[in-house]
Coordinates of C-alpha atoms and ligand atoms in Angstrom, one line a residue:
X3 CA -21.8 2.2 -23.2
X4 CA -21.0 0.4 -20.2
X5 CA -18.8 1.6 -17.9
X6 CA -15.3 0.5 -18.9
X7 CA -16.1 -0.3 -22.2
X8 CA -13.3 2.1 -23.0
X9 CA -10.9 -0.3 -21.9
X10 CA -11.7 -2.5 -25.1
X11 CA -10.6 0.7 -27.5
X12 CA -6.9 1.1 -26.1
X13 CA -4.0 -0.5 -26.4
X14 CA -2.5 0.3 -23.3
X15 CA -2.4 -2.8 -20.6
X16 CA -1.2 -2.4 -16.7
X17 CA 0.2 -5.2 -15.1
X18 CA 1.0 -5.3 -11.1
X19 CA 3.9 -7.5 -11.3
X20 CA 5.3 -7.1 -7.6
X21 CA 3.6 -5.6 -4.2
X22 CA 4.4 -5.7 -0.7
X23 CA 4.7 -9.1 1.0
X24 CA 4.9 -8.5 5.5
X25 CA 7.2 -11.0 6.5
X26 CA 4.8 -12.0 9.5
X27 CA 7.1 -14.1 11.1
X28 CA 9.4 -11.3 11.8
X29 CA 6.8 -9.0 12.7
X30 CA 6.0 -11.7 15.1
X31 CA 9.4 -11.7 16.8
X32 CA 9.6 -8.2 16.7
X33 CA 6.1 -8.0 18.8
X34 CA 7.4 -11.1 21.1
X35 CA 11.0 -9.4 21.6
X36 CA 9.2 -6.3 22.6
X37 CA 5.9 -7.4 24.3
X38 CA 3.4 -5.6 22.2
X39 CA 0.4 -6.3 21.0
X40 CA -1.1 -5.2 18.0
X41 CA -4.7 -5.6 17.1
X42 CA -5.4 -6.0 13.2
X43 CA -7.9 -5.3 11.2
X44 CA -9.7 -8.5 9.6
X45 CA -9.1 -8.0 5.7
X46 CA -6.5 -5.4 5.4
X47 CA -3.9 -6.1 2.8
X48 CA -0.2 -6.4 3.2
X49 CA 0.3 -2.9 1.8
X50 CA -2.4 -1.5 4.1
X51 CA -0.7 -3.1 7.1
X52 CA 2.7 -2.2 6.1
X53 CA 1.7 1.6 6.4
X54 CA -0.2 0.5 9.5
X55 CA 2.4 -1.1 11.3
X56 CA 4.8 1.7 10.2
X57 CA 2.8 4.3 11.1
X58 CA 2.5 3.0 14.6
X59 CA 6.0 2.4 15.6
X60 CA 6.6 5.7 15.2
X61 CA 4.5 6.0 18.4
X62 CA 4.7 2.6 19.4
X63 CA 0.9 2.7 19.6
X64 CA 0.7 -0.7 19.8
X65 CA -1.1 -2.8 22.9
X66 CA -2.5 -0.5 25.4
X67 CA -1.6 2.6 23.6
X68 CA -3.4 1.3 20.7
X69 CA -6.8 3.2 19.4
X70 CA -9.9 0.9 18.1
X71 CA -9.1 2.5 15.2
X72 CA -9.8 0.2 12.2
X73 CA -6.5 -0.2 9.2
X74 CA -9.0 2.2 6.7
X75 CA -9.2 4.5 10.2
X76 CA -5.5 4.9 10.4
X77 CA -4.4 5.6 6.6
X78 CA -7.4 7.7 6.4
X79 CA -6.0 9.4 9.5
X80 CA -2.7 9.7 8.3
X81 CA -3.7 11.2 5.0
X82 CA -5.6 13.7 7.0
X83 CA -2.4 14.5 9.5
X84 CA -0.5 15.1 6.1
X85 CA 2.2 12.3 8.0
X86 CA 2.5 11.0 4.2
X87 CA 6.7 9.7 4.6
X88 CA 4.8 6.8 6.1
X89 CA 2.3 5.6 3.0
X90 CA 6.1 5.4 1.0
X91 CA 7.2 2.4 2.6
X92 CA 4.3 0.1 0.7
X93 CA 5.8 0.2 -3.2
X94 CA 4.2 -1.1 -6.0
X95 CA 5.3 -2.3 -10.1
X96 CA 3.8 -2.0 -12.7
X97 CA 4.5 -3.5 -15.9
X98 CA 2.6 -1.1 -18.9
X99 CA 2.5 -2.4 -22.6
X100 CA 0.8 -0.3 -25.2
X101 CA 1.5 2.5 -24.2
X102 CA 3.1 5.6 -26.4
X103 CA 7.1 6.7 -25.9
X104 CA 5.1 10.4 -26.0
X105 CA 3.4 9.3 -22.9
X106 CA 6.3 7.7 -21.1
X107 CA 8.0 10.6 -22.1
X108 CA 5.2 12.5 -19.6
X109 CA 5.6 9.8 -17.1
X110 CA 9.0 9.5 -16.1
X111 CA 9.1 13.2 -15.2
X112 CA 7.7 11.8 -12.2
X113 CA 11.0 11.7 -10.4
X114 CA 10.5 11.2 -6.5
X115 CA 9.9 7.8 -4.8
X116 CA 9.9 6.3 -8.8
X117 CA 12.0 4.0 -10.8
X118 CA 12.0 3.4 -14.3
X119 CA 13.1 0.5 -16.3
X120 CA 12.2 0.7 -20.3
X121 CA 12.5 -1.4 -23.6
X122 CA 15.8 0.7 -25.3
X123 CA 15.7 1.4 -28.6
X124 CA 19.1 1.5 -28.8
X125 CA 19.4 -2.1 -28.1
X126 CA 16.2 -3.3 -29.4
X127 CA 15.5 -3.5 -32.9
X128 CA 12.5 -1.5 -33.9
X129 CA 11.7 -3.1 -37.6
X130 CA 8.9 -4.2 -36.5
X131 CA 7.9 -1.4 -34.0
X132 CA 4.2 -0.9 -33.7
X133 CA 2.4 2.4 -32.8
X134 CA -0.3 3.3 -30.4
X135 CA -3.4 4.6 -32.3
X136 CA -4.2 8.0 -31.0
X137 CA -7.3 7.5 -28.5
X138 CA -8.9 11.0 -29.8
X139 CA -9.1 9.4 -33.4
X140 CA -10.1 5.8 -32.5
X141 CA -13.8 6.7 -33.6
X142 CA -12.6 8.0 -36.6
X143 CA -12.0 5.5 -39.7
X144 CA -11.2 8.5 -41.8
X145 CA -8.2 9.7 -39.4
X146 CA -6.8 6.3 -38.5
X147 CA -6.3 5.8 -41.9
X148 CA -4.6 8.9 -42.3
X149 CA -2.8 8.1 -39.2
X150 CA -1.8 4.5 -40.4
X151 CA -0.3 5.5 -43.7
X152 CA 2.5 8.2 -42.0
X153 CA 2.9 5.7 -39.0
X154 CA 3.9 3.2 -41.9
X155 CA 5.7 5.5 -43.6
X156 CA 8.1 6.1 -40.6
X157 CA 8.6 2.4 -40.2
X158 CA 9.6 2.7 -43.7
X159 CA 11.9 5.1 -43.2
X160 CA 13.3 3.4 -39.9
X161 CA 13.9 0.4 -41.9
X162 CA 15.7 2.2 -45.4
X163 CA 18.0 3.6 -42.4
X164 CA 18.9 0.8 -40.8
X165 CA 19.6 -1.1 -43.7
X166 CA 21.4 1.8 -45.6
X167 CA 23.6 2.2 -42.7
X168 CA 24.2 -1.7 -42.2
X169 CA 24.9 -2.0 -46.0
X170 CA 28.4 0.6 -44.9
X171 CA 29.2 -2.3 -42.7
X172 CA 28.7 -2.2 -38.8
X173 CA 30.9 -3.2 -36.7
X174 CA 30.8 -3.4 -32.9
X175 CA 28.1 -3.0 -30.5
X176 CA 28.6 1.2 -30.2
X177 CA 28.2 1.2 -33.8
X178 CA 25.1 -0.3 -33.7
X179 CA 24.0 2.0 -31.4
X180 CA 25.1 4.3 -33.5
X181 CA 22.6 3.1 -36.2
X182 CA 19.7 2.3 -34.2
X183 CA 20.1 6.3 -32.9
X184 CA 20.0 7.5 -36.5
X185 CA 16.7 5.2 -37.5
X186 CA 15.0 5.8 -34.7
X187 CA 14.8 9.6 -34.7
X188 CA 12.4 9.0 -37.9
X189 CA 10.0 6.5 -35.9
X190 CA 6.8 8.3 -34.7
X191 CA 6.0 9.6 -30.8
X192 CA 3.6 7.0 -31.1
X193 CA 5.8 4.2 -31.3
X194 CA 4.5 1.5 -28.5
X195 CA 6.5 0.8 -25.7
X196 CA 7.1 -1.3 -22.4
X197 CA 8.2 -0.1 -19.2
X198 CA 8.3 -1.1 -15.7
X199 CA 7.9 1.3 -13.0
X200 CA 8.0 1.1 -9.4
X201 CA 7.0 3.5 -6.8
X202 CA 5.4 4.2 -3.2
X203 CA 1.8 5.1 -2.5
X204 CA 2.8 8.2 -1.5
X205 CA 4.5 8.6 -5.2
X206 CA 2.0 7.2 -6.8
X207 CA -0.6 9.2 -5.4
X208 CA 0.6 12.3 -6.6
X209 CA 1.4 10.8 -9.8
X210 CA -2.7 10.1 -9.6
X211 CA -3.5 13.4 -8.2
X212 CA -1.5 15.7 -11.1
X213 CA -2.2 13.6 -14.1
X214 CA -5.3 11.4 -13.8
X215 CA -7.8 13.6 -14.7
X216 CA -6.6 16.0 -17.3
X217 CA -9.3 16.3 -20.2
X218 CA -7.5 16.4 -23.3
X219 CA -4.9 14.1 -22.2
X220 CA -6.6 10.7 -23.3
X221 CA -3.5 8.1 -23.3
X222 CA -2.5 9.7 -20.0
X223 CA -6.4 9.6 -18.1
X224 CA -6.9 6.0 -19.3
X225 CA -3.5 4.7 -18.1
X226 CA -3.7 6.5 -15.1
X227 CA -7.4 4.3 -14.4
X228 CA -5.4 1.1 -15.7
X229 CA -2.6 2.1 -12.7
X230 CA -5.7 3.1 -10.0
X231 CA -7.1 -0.2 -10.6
X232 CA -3.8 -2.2 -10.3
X233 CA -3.2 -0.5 -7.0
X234 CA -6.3 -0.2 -5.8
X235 CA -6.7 -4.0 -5.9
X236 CA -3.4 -4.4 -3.9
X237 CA -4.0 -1.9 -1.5
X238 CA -7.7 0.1 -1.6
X239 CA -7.6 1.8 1.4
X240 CA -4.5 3.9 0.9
X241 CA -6.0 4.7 -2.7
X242 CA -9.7 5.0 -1.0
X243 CA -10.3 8.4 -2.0
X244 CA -9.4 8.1 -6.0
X245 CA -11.9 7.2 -7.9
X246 CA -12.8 6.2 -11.9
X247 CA -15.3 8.2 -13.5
X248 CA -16.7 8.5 -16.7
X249 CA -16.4 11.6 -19.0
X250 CA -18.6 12.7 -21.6
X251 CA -16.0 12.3 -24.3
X252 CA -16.3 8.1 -23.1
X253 CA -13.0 8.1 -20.9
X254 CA -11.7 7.3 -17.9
X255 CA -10.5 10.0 -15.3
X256 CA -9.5 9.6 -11.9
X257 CA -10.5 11.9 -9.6
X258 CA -9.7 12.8 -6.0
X259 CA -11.8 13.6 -3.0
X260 CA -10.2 16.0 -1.0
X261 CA -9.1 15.1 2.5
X262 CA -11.8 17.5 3.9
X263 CA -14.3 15.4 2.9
X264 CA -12.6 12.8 3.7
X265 CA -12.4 13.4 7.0
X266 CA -16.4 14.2 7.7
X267 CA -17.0 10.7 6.4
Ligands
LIG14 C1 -0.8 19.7 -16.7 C2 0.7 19.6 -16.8 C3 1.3 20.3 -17.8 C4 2.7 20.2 -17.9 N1 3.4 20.8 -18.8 C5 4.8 20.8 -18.9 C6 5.5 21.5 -19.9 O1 4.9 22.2 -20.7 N2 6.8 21.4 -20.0 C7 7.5 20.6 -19.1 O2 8.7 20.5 -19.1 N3 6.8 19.9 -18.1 C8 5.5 20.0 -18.0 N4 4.8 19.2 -17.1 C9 5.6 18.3 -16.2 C10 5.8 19.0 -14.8 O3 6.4 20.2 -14.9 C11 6.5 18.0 -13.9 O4 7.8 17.8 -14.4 C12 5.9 16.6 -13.8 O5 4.5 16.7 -13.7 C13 6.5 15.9 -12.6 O6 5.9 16.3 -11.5 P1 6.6 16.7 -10.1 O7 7.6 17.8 -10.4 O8 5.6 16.9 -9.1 O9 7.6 15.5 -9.9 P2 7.6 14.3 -8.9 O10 8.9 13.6 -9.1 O11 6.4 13.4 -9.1 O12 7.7 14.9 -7.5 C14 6.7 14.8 -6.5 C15 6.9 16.0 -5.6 O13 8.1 16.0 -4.9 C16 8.6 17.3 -4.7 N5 9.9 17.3 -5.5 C17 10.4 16.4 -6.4 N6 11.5 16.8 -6.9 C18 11.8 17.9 -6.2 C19 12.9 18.8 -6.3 N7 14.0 18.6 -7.1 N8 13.0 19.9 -5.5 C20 11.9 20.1 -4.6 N9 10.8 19.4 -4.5 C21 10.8 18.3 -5.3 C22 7.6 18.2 -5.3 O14 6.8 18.6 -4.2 C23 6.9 17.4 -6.3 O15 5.6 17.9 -6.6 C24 3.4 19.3 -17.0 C25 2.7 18.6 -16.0 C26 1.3 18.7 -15.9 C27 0.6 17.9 -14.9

């Protein structure tokens, strides 16, 4: 199996839909208006220079105070210091489809440095909700059936609700609500839904750290390698030590190095 064939077998998709953007001709008056000089690294991204940039005003290591430190020198550094506040002023969003309202029920636990913005099911019909196939039975013909028939059966049920309740006449948008509430309690964990979330390396670093490579959480490891690479592709040097690897089981999990072998690198 190659090495992400997993992603073909999930439902799940990550979008980056916004990332840090410098402003260069501010930085440029800011460096004028001061007289500093600030040597950049060939290649670094916005978000890498953001952190950079921040990092260094708090020193204002910039011209002759400034080390030959590469941008990757300087996160790296930073991580190592534990000066973290400064990795939360790049901030990334993500747009994830696919994805389970039991896993998004797991994710938005994640409270500092996040935002959420999700599809309501209050306000959103859900007659023709569809549901995220377990990953731990996608290999099994036997269980998805099984799986299909009672995810069916709760759209079923959703939709004998809603149209019982309609039938007693609905009037107004809090009785709707009202009705949507009731339907919607019989709709599966597994109903698919969409969400945006935004938040800071530093945020989602931990986010990475604490949930990306739990075994038996399937849904959760393969989103959280769907995020990595989003981010990663944005800005790789403050995600340089996270890493995709494959498990036995044929899933994603993103690991961490720790910062002490970070630093002997
Ligand atoms: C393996 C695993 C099992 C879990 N099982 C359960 C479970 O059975 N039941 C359950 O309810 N939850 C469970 N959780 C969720 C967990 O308790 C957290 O709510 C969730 O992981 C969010 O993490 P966080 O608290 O680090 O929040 P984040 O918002 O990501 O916070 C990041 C960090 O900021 C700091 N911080 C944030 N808020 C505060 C605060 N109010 N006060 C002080 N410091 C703060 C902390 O250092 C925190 O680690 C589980 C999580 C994991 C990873």
């Amino acid at each position: 199996m190659s090495s992400r064939e997993w992603s073909t077998k999930t439902q799940a998709c990550a979008y980056l839909i916004s990332a840090p953007v410098l402003l260069e001709a501010n930085i440029e008056r800011f460096l004028e208006d001061e007289k500093y000089e600030w040597r950049r690294t060939p290649g670094a991204t916005d978000a890498e220079q953001l952190v950079e940039f921040s990092g260094r005003v708090c020193y204002m290591s910039f011209g002759a105070s400034q080390s030959p430190r590469t941008n990757a020198e300087y996160i790296a550094n930073l991580r190592r210091q534990g000066h973290d506040s400064v990795l939360e002023h790049s901030n990334w969003t993500v747009l994830l489809t696919g994805v389970s309202r039991a896993f998004t029920h797991q994710l938005v636990r994640h409270r500092a440095g996040f935002s959420y913005s999700q599809l309501s099911q209050q306000y959103h019909d859900e007659t023709e909700a569809k549901f995220v196939t377990p990953l731990g039975i996608v290999d099994r013909p036997d269980l998805v059936s099984a799986w299909q028939d009672a995810a069916e059966e709760s759209r079923r049920t959703y939709r004998r609700l809603i149209s019982a309740l309609h039938t007693d006449g609905v009037q107004g948008r809090e009785q709707l609500r009202g009705v949507r509430s009731a339907a919607r309690s019989a709709l599966l964990e597994a109903t698919a839904t969409t969400i945006v979330v935004t938040a800071n390396a530093r945020a989602w670093r931990h986010f990475l750290r604490v949930r990306g490579s739990i075994e038996g959480d399937l849904e959760m490891r393969v989103v959280s390698a769907l995020i990595l690479h989003c981010l990663a592709s944005s800005g790789p040097q403050l995600f340089s030590d996270f890493s995709e690897v494959l498990l036995d089981d044929g899933w994603p999990s993103v690991i961490v190095q720790s910062e002490d072998s970070d630093a002997t690198r």
